[in-house]
Amino acid sequence: MKEVCLEIEKRYEIKFLESGVARDHVHFLVETTVRATRAKPEQKKPTPLALR
């Protein structure tokens, strides 16, 4: 499991801080960076014209 975690750390911007192993599952405490992405500008939708 340690080798897998080290490989994940190399591949992604993740650092494993702690882990806990139970009989049927594993817990991880990880640290990662937030990648900011540019949001797509909202497309202007035509508004219906009100007829009076």
GROMACS .gro file of C-alpha atoms in nm, residues 9 18 20 30 32 46 50:
model
    7
    9GLU     CA    1   0.199   1.138  -0.470
   18GLU     CA    2  -0.193   0.986   0.775
   20GLY     CA    3  -0.554   0.409   0.913
   30VAL     CA    4  -0.445   1.380   0.236
   32THR     CA    5  -0.365   1.867  -0.204
   46PRO     CA    6  -3.209   3.575  -2.575
   50ALA     CA    7  -4.310   4.111  -2.390
   0.00000   0.00000   0.00000
